[in-house]
Amino acid sequence: EAKPVEQLKTFLAKTRSLTADFKQVLINEAGNPAQTTYGVFYLQRPGKFRWDYQKPFQQQIISTDGKVWFYDTDLEQVTVKKLGDSVGSTPALLLSGDIVLEDNYTMEQQGVDGDLQWIKLLPKSQDSSFKYLTIGLEKGDLSGMELSDNFGQLTRIYFSNIKHNPTINPTLFKFEAPKGVDVFSE
Amino acid sequence: CNTVEVIPDGSYSRAVLANSPPLPDWALEGRMSLSGGKEAWSANLLWQHDPAHDELKLSGPLGQGATIIRLQGETVSIDRGGGNVQTSAQPEAFINQQLGMDVPIKALAYWIVGLPATEQAYVDMPSGFRQAGWLVEYKQMQTVGRRVLPRKMTVMNGQAKLKLIIEQWVIKGEDGH
């Protein structure tokens, strides 16, 4: 059976597009879940992704053509940033497979529990906005991600209901600002 | 733990808040956005308050780019993790210079619970008040145990506009916290 790092590369290579439900849990320093959000993740290579946060609040992070739109419904605000400087882009950027893993991350097999393999990716660049990111694969398929912020606080993402290489409606990757919403671009 | 029930007409009443028992230590979880100043951004917000100090943690959508602002009396520090901490004795100016966030942070600790800062003049407005050159407006309130606290508010002056959404309040010693 291929080593986890190889499985990750194989997964990325054969994934042209993907949709999945996700649950995102913020673990506070005391190790307890502080905030849980739910939504749907869309990926279309090259370079398009969409995090659609649905509960308990609505936010959308949409990336296309090298830009990232961040829209918070309650805040009625949209910020548009270049892909590189957008803080929220790194994990999805990694999944979108547009970057060569070995050039940007050192990769270590983190551990195996049952048929869940974790791979730890440490950013080679210093100015990365996170210390490390681990990706969980189950039988070679994406199952989870974990990011540690610069205070050691963890954000865990659990994927489910994953569909591989579906055709995704392209409008999902186009952002139309609703009327009356402030739009700020770099 | 607490009932997050949005009051139908969501109207703000300073009198109600002024007469409710003083708040002990509290914490909130929500989101904020800033516009009009040097830059526009939005962030997740975790805020912990006790009489001696305030700690605000701002972070991006996946917890990235986390930054902690600690305020104690006249001293403020901005901690970006990994030992990168800067401190100043001019909180407002320092936060504005470091984060492009031109907001009276000490007054904000009062405004966020629905009250004007103490020992400063203010003028009542239909859905809030005006104080220190800022217009504070409460768009929506919510019930938290026996208290009524803000859920959605804006803080504006000529240049900057801050919007705050409070998803959850945690009041120490009340409602099982």
mmCIF file of C-alpha atoms in Angstrom:
data_model
loop_
_atom_site.group_PDB
_atom_site.id
_atom_site.type_symbol
_atom_site.label_atom_id
_atom_site.label_comp_id
_atom_site.label_asym_id
_atom_site.label_seq_id
_atom_site.Cartn_x
_atom_site.Cartn_y
_atom_site.Cartn_z
ATOM 1 C CA GLU A 1 0.000 0.000 0.000
ATOM 2 C CA ALA A 2 1.470 3.345 -1.017
ATOM 3 C CA LYS A 3 2.979 5.561 1.648
ATOM 4 C CA PRO A 4 0.556 8.262 2.812
ATOM 5 C CA VAL A 5 2.506 11.048 1.121
ATOM 6 C CA GLU A 6 2.248 9.130 -2.148
ATOM 7 C CA GLN A 7 -1.460 8.600 -1.537
ATOM 8 C CA LEU A 8 -1.883 12.336 -1.097
ATOM 9 C CA LYS A 9 -0.130 13.055 -4.363
ATOM 10 C CA THR A 10 -2.160 10.399 -6.149
ATOM 11 C CA PHE A 11 -5.364 11.847 -4.678
ATOM 12 C CA LEU A 12 -4.469 15.346 -5.843
ATOM 13 C CA ALA A 13 -3.392 14.129 -9.271
ATOM 14 C CA LYS A 14 -6.628 12.259 -9.990
ATOM 15 C CA THR A 15 -8.959 14.907 -8.533
ATOM 16 C CA ARG A 16 -10.072 17.364 -11.191
ATOM 17 C CA SER A 17 -13.035 18.573 -9.138
ATOM 18 C CA LEU A 18 -14.659 17.722 -5.827
ATOM 19 C CA THR A 19 -17.609 18.600 -3.651
ATOM 20 C CA ALA A 20 -17.988 17.727 0.016
ATOM 21 C CA ASP A 21 -19.955 18.711 3.090
ATOM 22 C CA PHE A 22 -17.698 19.952 5.869
ATOM 23 C CA LYS A 23 -17.855 20.526 9.570
ATOM 24 C CA GLN A 24 -15.285 22.964 10.947
ATOM 25 C CA VAL A 25 -14.416 22.898 14.633
ATOM 26 C CA LEU A 26 -12.262 25.496 16.373
ATOM 27 C CA ILE A 27 -10.482 23.894 19.342
ATOM 28 C CA ASN A 28 -9.508 26.416 22.023
ATOM 29 C CA GLU A 29 -6.289 26.300 24.052
ATOM 30 C CA ALA A 30 -8.031 24.227 26.734
ATOM 31 C CA GLY A 31 -8.714 21.605 24.061
ATOM 32 C CA ASN A 32 -12.480 22.118 24.015
ATOM 33 C CA PRO A 33 -14.434 22.862 20.855
ATOM 34 C CA ALA A 34 -15.049 26.619 20.895
ATOM 35 C CA GLN A 35 -16.969 27.104 17.666
ATOM 36 C CA THR A 36 -18.471 24.681 15.154
ATOM 37 C CA THR A 37 -19.575 25.710 11.675
ATOM 38 C CA TYR A 38 -21.043 23.672 8.841
ATOM 39 C CA GLY A 39 -21.045 24.131 5.081
ATOM 40 C CA VAL A 40 -20.183 22.802 1.647
ATOM 41 C CA PHE A 41 -16.797 22.840 -0.063
ATOM 42 C CA TYR A 42 -16.389 22.970 -3.857
ATOM 43 C CA LEU A 43 -13.173 22.524 -5.788
ATOM 44 C CA GLN A 44 -12.550 22.866 -9.513
ATOM 45 C CA ARG A 45 -9.028 22.679 -10.841
ATOM 46 C CA PRO A 46 -7.171 24.710 -11.747
ATOM 47 C CA GLY A 47 -7.512 27.358 -9.095
ATOM 48 C CA LYS A 48 -11.244 27.505 -8.309
ATOM 49 C CA PHE A 49 -12.664 26.764 -4.916
ATOM 50 C CA ARG A 50 -15.593 27.767 -2.728
ATOM 51 C CA TRP A 51 -16.146 27.446 1.018
ATOM 52 C CA ASP A 52 -19.845 27.909 1.614
ATOM 53 C CA TYR A 53 -20.394 28.353 5.355
ATOM 54 C CA GLN A 54 -24.095 27.804 6.085
ATOM 55 C CA LYS A 55 -24.609 27.334 9.807
ATOM 56 C CA PRO A 56 -24.664 29.039 12.345
ATOM 57 C CA PHE A 57 -23.776 31.969 10.134
ATOM 58 C CA GLN A 58 -23.364 32.461 6.404
ATOM 59 C CA GLN A 59 -20.033 33.260 4.803
ATOM 60 C CA GLN A 60 -18.648 32.515 1.365
ATOM 61 C CA ILE A 61 -15.017 32.323 0.334
ATOM 62 C CA ILE A 62 -14.834 32.074 -3.443
ATOM 63 C CA SER A 63 -11.644 31.935 -5.472
ATOM 64 C CA THR A 64 -11.389 32.225 -9.203
ATOM 65 C CA ASP A 65 -8.868 33.723 -11.644
ATOM 66 C CA GLY A 66 -6.314 34.427 -8.904
ATOM 67 C CA LYS A 67 -8.664 36.424 -6.678
ATOM 68 C CA VAL A 68 -10.540 35.534 -3.490
ATOM 69 C CA TRP A 69 -13.943 36.980 -2.620
ATOM 70 C CA PHE A 70 -14.880 36.862 1.060
ATOM 71 C CA TYR A 71 -18.541 37.642 1.790
ATOM 72 C CA ASP A 72 -20.188 37.660 5.216
ATOM 73 C CA THR A 73 -23.983 37.906 4.966
ATOM 74 C CA ASP A 74 -24.576 39.362 8.451
ATOM 75 C CA LEU A 75 -21.743 41.851 8.109
ATOM 76 C CA GLU A 76 -22.981 42.758 4.616
ATOM 77 C CA GLN A 77 -19.382 43.149 3.498
ATOM 78 C CA VAL A 78 -17.322 41.718 0.664
ATOM 79 C CA THR A 79 -13.548 41.913 0.538
ATOM 80 C CA VAL A 80 -11.686 40.948 -2.626
ATOM 81 C CA LYS A 81 -8.036 40.040 -2.310
ATOM 82 C CA LYS A 82 -5.353 38.604 -4.522
ATOM 83 C CA LEU A 83 -5.089 34.846 -3.979
ATOM 84 C CA GLY A 84 -1.595 35.103 -2.478
ATOM 85 C CA ASP A 85 -2.487 37.574 0.280
ATOM 86 C CA SER A 86 -5.812 36.093 1.208
ATOM 87 C CA VAL A 87 -5.464 34.496 4.609
ATOM 88 C CA GLY A 88 -8.184 31.933 4.001
ATOM 89 C CA SER A 89 -6.801 30.573 0.779
ATOM 90 C CA THR A 90 -3.914 28.303 1.692
ATOM 91 C CA PRO A 91 -5.637 24.965 2.468
ATOM 92 C CA ALA A 92 -7.938 25.125 -0.518
ATOM 93 C CA LEU A 93 -5.080 26.342 -2.677
ATOM 94 C CA LEU A 94 -3.214 23.258 -1.624
ATOM 95 C CA LEU A 95 -6.131 21.011 -2.525
ATOM 96 C CA SER A 96 -6.590 22.762 -5.851
ATOM 97 C CA GLY A 97 -3.308 21.157 -6.736
ATOM 98 C CA ASP A 98 -1.952 24.210 -8.491
ATOM 99 C CA ILE A 99 1.160 24.261 -6.373
ATOM 100 C CA VAL A 100 3.861 21.628 -6.277
ATOM 101 C CA LEU A 101 3.728 20.221 -2.751
ATOM 102 C CA GLU A 102 7.413 19.404 -2.426
ATOM 103 C CA ASP A 103 8.429 22.952 -3.372
ATOM 104 C CA ASN A 104 6.247 24.541 -0.713
ATOM 105 C CA TYR A 105 6.028 22.046 2.127
ATOM 106 C CA THR A 106 8.118 19.468 3.890
ATOM 107 C CA MET A 107 5.841 16.469 4.379
ATOM 108 C CA GLU A 108 5.899 13.936 7.183
ATOM 109 C CA GLN A 109 3.672 11.007 7.814
ATOM 110 C CA GLN A 110 1.961 12.035 10.998
ATOM 111 C CA GLY A 111 0.302 8.854 12.122
ATOM 112 C CA VAL A 112 -2.141 6.130 11.226
ATOM 113 C CA ASP A 113 -5.227 5.245 13.209
ATOM 114 C CA GLY A 114 -7.358 2.572 11.699
ATOM 115 C CA ASP A 115 -7.445 3.337 7.988
ATOM 116 C CA LEU A 116 -7.067 7.064 8.588
ATOM 117 C CA GLN A 117 -3.643 8.358 7.610
ATOM 118 C CA TRP A 118 -2.509 11.843 8.612
ATOM 119 C CA ILE A 119 0.154 13.742 6.689
ATOM 120 C CA LYS A 120 1.739 16.805 8.206
ATOM 121 C CA LEU A 121 2.720 19.654 5.857
ATOM 122 C CA LEU A 122 5.106 22.253 7.189
ATOM 123 C CA PRO A 123 5.293 25.436 5.105
ATOM 124 C CA LYS A 124 8.791 26.106 3.843
ATOM 125 C CA SER A 125 8.128 29.845 3.613
ATOM 126 C CA GLN A 126 8.417 31.719 6.894
ATOM 127 C CA ASP A 127 5.670 34.216 6.285
ATOM 128 C CA SER A 128 2.997 31.556 6.018
ATOM 129 C CA SER A 129 0.025 32.378 8.189
ATOM 130 C CA PHE A 130 -0.107 28.976 9.807
ATOM 131 C CA LYS A 131 2.458 26.774 11.524
ATOM 132 C CA TYR A 132 1.460 23.522 9.951
ATOM 133 C CA LEU A 133 -1.436 21.778 8.275
ATOM 134 C CA THR A 134 -2.285 18.112 8.424
ATOM 135 C CA ILE A 135 -4.394 16.313 5.871
ATOM 136 C CA GLY A 136 -6.296 13.150 6.752
ATOM 137 C CA LEU A 137 -6.795 10.507 4.095
ATOM 138 C CA GLU A 138 -9.023 7.499 4.506
ATOM 139 C CA LYS A 139 -8.283 4.678 2.047
ATOM 140 C CA GLY A 140 -6.575 7.279 -0.123
ATOM 141 C CA ASP A 141 -9.564 9.634 -0.040
ATOM 142 C CA LEU A 142 -9.734 13.087 1.575
ATOM 143 C CA SER A 143 -11.342 12.895 4.993
ATOM 144 C CA GLY A 144 -10.086 15.785 7.096
ATOM 145 C CA MET A 145 -7.743 18.702 7.594
ATOM 146 C CA GLU A 146 -6.287 20.371 10.651
ATOM 147 C CA LEU A 147 -4.592 23.735 10.905
ATOM 148 C CA SER A 148 -2.755 25.162 13.863
ATOM 149 C CA ASP A 149 -2.723 28.943 14.131
ATOM 150 C CA ASN A 150 0.289 30.845 15.424
ATOM 151 C CA PHE A 151 -0.959 30.326 19.012
ATOM 152 C CA GLY A 152 -1.308 26.578 18.672
ATOM 153 C CA GLN A 153 -5.085 26.825 18.442
ATOM 154 C CA LEU A 154 -6.472 24.155 16.132
ATOM 155 C CA THR A 155 -9.057 24.395 13.385
ATOM 156 C CA ARG A 156 -10.269 20.938 12.350
ATOM 157 C CA ILE A 157 -12.249 20.313 9.201
ATOM 158 C CA TYR A 158 -14.103 17.030 8.693
ATOM 159 C CA PHE A 159 -15.239 16.251 5.131
ATOM 160 C CA SER A 160 -18.141 13.939 4.339
ATOM 161 C CA ASN A 161 -20.404 13.049 1.413
ATOM 162 C CA ILE A 162 -17.447 13.549 -0.938
ATOM 163 C CA LYS A 163 -18.115 13.434 -4.659
ATOM 164 C CA HIS A 164 -15.118 13.017 -6.978
ATOM 165 C CA ASN A 165 -14.854 14.759 -10.308
ATOM 166 C CA PRO A 166 -18.508 15.884 -10.482
ATOM 167 C CA THR A 167 -19.445 18.581 -12.997
ATOM 168 C CA ILE A 168 -19.893 21.728 -10.921
ATOM 169 C CA ASN A 169 -22.037 24.640 -12.087
ATOM 170 C CA PRO A 170 -19.466 27.328 -13.015
ATOM 171 C CA THR A 171 -21.665 30.078 -11.561
ATOM 172 C CA LEU A 172 -20.746 28.700 -8.122
ATOM 173 C CA PHE A 173 -17.287 30.150 -8.680
ATOM 174 C CA LYS A 174 -18.526 33.556 -9.824
ATOM 175 C CA PHE A 175 -19.350 36.074 -7.147
ATOM 176 C CA GLU A 176 -22.245 38.542 -7.567
ATOM 177 C CA ALA A 177 -22.394 41.083 -4.727
ATOM 178 C CA PRO A 178 -26.006 41.469 -3.517
ATOM 179 C CA LYS A 179 -27.473 44.991 -3.686
ATOM 180 C CA GLY A 180 -26.531 47.304 -0.863
ATOM 181 C CA VAL A 181 -23.473 45.321 0.216
ATOM 182 C CA ASP A 182 -20.139 47.154 0.618
ATOM 183 C CA VAL A 183 -17.481 45.723 -1.692
ATOM 184 C CA PHE A 184 -13.811 46.457 -0.954
ATOM 185 C CA SER A 185 -11.095 45.287 -3.281
ATOM 186 C CA GLU A 186 -7.343 45.606 -2.927
ATOM 187 C CA CYS B 1 -26.149 27.055 27.590
ATOM 188 C CA ASN B 2 -27.729 30.468 26.947
ATOM 189 C CA THR B 3 -30.816 31.266 24.970
ATOM 190 C CA VAL B 4 -29.839 33.262 21.907
ATOM 191 C CA GLU B 5 -33.268 34.650 21.200
ATOM 192 C CA VAL B 6 -33.297 37.703 18.985
ATOM 193 C CA ILE B 7 -35.829 40.218 20.283
ATOM 194 C CA PRO B 8 -38.450 40.679 17.538
ATOM 195 C CA ASP B 9 -38.220 44.411 17.101
ATOM 196 C CA GLY B 10 -34.557 44.243 18.294
ATOM 197 C CA SER B 11 -34.897 47.766 19.641
ATOM 198 C CA TYR B 12 -32.167 49.105 21.849
ATOM 199 C CA SER B 13 -32.964 50.782 25.128
ATOM 200 C CA ARG B 14 -30.076 52.366 26.996
ATOM 201 C CA ALA B 15 -32.281 52.775 30.071
ATOM 202 C CA VAL B 16 -32.958 49.043 30.258
ATOM 203 C CA LEU B 17 -29.263 48.280 30.022
ATOM 204 C CA ALA B 18 -28.228 51.012 32.433
ATOM 205 C CA ASN B 19 -30.585 49.587 35.046
ATOM 206 C CA SER B 20 -29.666 45.930 34.664
ATOM 207 C CA PRO B 21 -27.189 44.534 37.223
ATOM 208 C CA PRO B 22 -23.544 45.355 36.428
ATOM 209 C CA LEU B 23 -21.867 42.811 34.218
ATOM 210 C CA PRO B 24 -19.283 40.533 35.811
ATOM 211 C CA ASP B 25 -16.532 39.080 33.626
ATOM 212 C CA TRP B 26 -17.828 38.220 30.187
ATOM 213 C CA ALA B 27 -16.678 36.702 26.924
ATOM 214 C CA LEU B 28 -18.116 36.868 23.456
ATOM 215 C CA GLU B 29 -17.673 35.082 20.167
ATOM 216 C CA GLY B 30 -18.549 36.792 16.936
ATOM 217 C CA ARG B 31 -17.255 38.555 13.862
ATOM 218 C CA MET B 32 -16.266 42.056 12.984
ATOM 219 C CA SER B 33 -15.525 44.038 9.872
ATOM 220 C CA LEU B 34 -13.777 47.346 9.411
ATOM 221 C CA SER B 35 -13.935 49.663 6.440
ATOM 222 C CA GLY B 36 -13.165 53.230 5.498
ATOM 223 C CA GLY B 37 -9.743 53.395 7.097
ATOM 224 C CA LYS B 38 -6.506 52.430 5.387
ATOM 225 C CA GLU B 39 -7.894 49.032 4.533
ATOM 226 C CA ALA B 40 -11.024 46.927 4.756
ATOM 227 C CA TRP B 41 -11.059 43.559 6.437
ATOM 228 C CA SER B 42 -13.251 41.228 8.436
ATOM 229 C CA ALA B 43 -12.280 38.695 11.061
ATOM 230 C CA ASN B 44 -13.581 36.202 13.582
ATOM 231 C CA LEU B 45 -13.543 37.735 17.056
ATOM 232 C CA LEU B 46 -13.135 36.141 20.466
ATOM 233 C CA TRP B 47 -13.231 38.745 23.276
ATOM 234 C CA GLN B 48 -12.613 38.065 26.976
ATOM 235 C CA HIS B 49 -13.209 40.829 29.505
ATOM 236 C CA ASP B 50 -12.622 41.243 33.189
ATOM 237 C CA PRO B 51 -12.341 44.516 35.116
ATOM 238 C CA ALA B 52 -8.529 44.451 34.881
ATOM 239 C CA HIS B 53 -8.045 43.629 31.219
ATOM 240 C CA ASP B 54 -9.464 42.840 27.827
ATOM 241 C CA GLU B 55 -8.203 40.243 25.357
ATOM 242 C CA LEU B 56 -9.403 40.300 21.745
ATOM 243 C CA LYS B 57 -8.429 37.490 19.401
ATOM 244 C CA LEU B 58 -8.890 38.219 15.701
ATOM 245 C CA SER B 59 -8.449 35.476 13.105
ATOM 246 C CA GLY B 60 -9.175 34.663 9.498
ATOM 247 C CA PRO B 61 -11.804 32.205 8.263
ATOM 248 C CA LEU B 62 -9.748 29.058 9.001
ATOM 249 C CA GLY B 63 -8.213 30.476 12.178
ATOM 250 C CA GLN B 64 -5.283 31.788 10.242
ATOM 251 C CA GLY B 65 -3.384 35.025 10.690
ATOM 252 C CA ALA B 66 -4.511 35.019 14.332
ATOM 253 C CA THR B 67 -3.645 38.145 16.282
ATOM 254 C CA ILE B 68 -4.327 38.868 19.971
ATOM 255 C CA ILE B 69 -4.809 42.396 21.319
ATOM 256 C CA ARG B 70 -4.329 42.626 25.098
ATOM 257 C CA LEU B 71 -5.378 45.784 26.872
ATOM 258 C CA GLN B 72 -4.512 46.489 30.499
ATOM 259 C CA GLY B 73 -5.081 50.010 31.761
ATOM 260 C CA GLU B 74 -3.122 52.240 29.383
ATOM 261 C CA THR B 75 -0.917 49.436 28.066
ATOM 262 C CA VAL B 76 -1.778 47.562 24.902
ATOM 263 C CA SER B 77 0.092 44.659 23.338
ATOM 264 C CA ILE B 78 -0.378 43.061 19.938
ATOM 265 C CA ASP B 79 0.686 39.430 19.858
ATOM 266 C CA ARG B 80 0.997 37.680 16.494
ATOM 267 C CA GLY B 81 2.171 34.414 18.006
ATOM 268 C CA GLY B 82 5.594 32.797 18.053
ATOM 269 C CA GLY B 83 6.996 35.454 20.398
ATOM 270 C CA ASN B 84 6.150 38.345 18.087
ATOM 271 C CA VAL B 85 4.674 40.755 20.668
ATOM 272 C CA GLN B 86 4.722 44.546 20.509
ATOM 273 C CA THR B 87 3.606 46.801 23.340
ATOM 274 C CA SER B 88 2.689 50.471 23.611
ATOM 275 C CA ALA B 89 1.340 52.947 26.143
ATOM 276 C CA GLN B 90 -0.887 54.623 23.524
ATOM 277 C CA PRO B 91 -3.548 51.968 22.831
ATOM 278 C CA GLU B 92 -5.641 53.792 20.238
ATOM 279 C CA ALA B 93 -2.749 55.148 18.180
ATOM 280 C CA PHE B 94 -0.851 51.840 18.332
ATOM 281 C CA ILE B 95 -3.806 49.688 17.245
ATOM 282 C CA ASN B 96 -4.537 52.089 14.422
ATOM 283 C CA GLN B 97 -0.924 52.064 13.283
ATOM 284 C CA GLN B 98 -0.509 48.271 13.603
ATOM 285 C CA LEU B 99 -3.866 47.017 12.389
ATOM 286 C CA GLY B 100 -5.244 49.988 10.475
ATOM 287 C CA MET B 101 -8.075 49.897 13.019
ATOM 288 C CA ASP B 102 -8.883 53.450 14.003
ATOM 289 C CA VAL B 103 -11.278 52.667 16.865
ATOM 290 C CA PRO B 104 -11.280 53.791 20.526
ATOM 291 C CA ILE B 105 -10.652 50.314 21.875
ATOM 292 C CA LYS B 106 -11.164 51.257 25.544
ATOM 293 C CA ALA B 107 -14.540 52.821 24.828
ATOM 294 C CA LEU B 108 -15.443 49.845 22.638
ATOM 295 C CA ALA B 109 -15.283 47.606 25.723
ATOM 296 C CA TYR B 110 -18.302 49.579 27.047
ATOM 297 C CA TRP B 111 -20.073 50.076 23.734
ATOM 298 C CA ILE B 112 -20.041 46.352 22.954
ATOM 299 C CA VAL B 113 -22.184 45.606 26.011
ATOM 300 C CA GLY B 114 -24.584 48.358 25.023
ATOM 301 C CA LEU B 115 -23.474 51.241 27.239
ATOM 302 C CA PRO B 116 -21.627 54.529 26.725
ATOM 303 C CA ALA B 117 -18.129 54.719 28.255
ATOM 304 C CA THR B 118 -18.190 56.125 31.777
ATOM 305 C CA GLU B 119 -17.053 59.645 32.694
ATOM 306 C CA GLN B 120 -17.526 60.870 29.123
ATOM 307 C CA ALA B 121 -20.357 62.891 27.701
ATOM 308 C CA TYR B 122 -22.745 61.235 25.247
ATOM 309 C CA VAL B 123 -25.913 62.105 23.381
ATOM 310 C CA ASP B 124 -28.763 59.628 23.111
ATOM 311 C CA MET B 125 -29.727 58.654 19.562
ATOM 312 C CA PRO B 126 -32.715 56.639 18.322
ATOM 313 C CA SER B 127 -30.923 53.276 18.288
ATOM 314 C CA GLY B 128 -27.812 54.056 20.319
ATOM 315 C CA PHE B 129 -25.837 57.127 21.210
ATOM 316 C CA ARG B 130 -23.091 59.443 20.046
ATOM 317 C CA GLN B 131 -19.875 59.595 22.092
ATOM 318 C CA ALA B 132 -16.325 60.869 21.549
ATOM 319 C CA GLY B 133 -17.087 61.667 17.914
ATOM 320 C CA TRP B 134 -18.452 58.199 17.155
ATOM 321 C CA LEU B 135 -22.006 57.145 16.357
ATOM 322 C CA VAL B 136 -22.798 53.827 18.040
ATOM 323 C CA GLU B 137 -25.930 52.084 16.731
ATOM 324 C CA TYR B 138 -27.448 48.793 17.849
ATOM 325 C CA LYS B 139 -29.193 47.105 14.924
ATOM 326 C CA GLN B 140 -30.264 43.979 16.808
ATOM 327 C CA MET B 141 -30.324 42.878 20.422
ATOM 328 C CA GLN B 142 -30.545 39.368 21.876
ATOM 329 C CA THR B 143 -31.662 37.767 25.130
ATOM 330 C CA VAL B 144 -28.872 36.186 27.155
ATOM 331 C CA GLY B 145 -30.295 34.488 30.255
ATOM 332 C CA ARG B 146 -32.122 37.329 32.034
ATOM 333 C CA ARG B 147 -30.101 40.012 30.237
ATOM 334 C CA VAL B 148 -30.518 41.833 26.955
ATOM 335 C CA LEU B 149 -27.245 42.355 25.046
ATOM 336 C CA PRO B 150 -26.261 43.450 21.547
ATOM 337 C CA ARG B 151 -26.215 41.028 18.623
ATOM 338 C CA LYS B 152 -25.538 43.383 15.717
ATOM 339 C CA MET B 153 -24.064 46.866 15.992
ATOM 340 C CA THR B 154 -22.127 49.483 14.039
ATOM 341 C CA VAL B 155 -19.618 52.078 15.221
ATOM 342 C CA MET B 156 -18.913 54.927 12.796
ATOM 343 C CA ASN B 157 -17.202 58.262 12.524
ATOM 344 C CA GLY B 158 -16.422 60.297 9.421
ATOM 345 C CA GLN B 159 -13.771 57.895 8.134
ATOM 346 C CA ALA B 160 -14.072 54.472 9.722
ATOM 347 C CA LYS B 161 -16.999 52.065 10.008
ATOM 348 C CA LEU B 162 -16.854 49.055 12.286
ATOM 349 C CA LYS B 163 -19.546 46.392 12.154
ATOM 350 C CA LEU B 164 -19.841 43.785 14.909
ATOM 351 C CA ILE B 165 -21.914 40.592 15.096
ATOM 352 C CA ILE B 166 -22.024 38.786 18.428
ATOM 353 C CA GLU B 167 -22.991 35.151 17.923
ATOM 354 C CA GLN B 168 -22.628 34.145 21.543
ATOM 355 C CA TRP B 169 -22.277 35.842 24.908
ATOM 356 C CA VAL B 170 -20.850 34.026 27.913
ATOM 357 C CA ILE B 171 -21.511 35.837 31.206
ATOM 358 C CA LYS B 172 -19.438 34.478 34.096
ATOM 359 C CA GLY B 173 -21.515 32.929 36.834
ATOM 360 C CA GLU B 174 -24.759 33.203 34.893
ATOM 361 C CA ASP B 175 -26.532 30.465 33.000
ATOM 362 C CA GLY B 176 -24.149 27.746 33.969
ATOM 363 C CA HIS B 177 -20.922 29.396 32.897
#
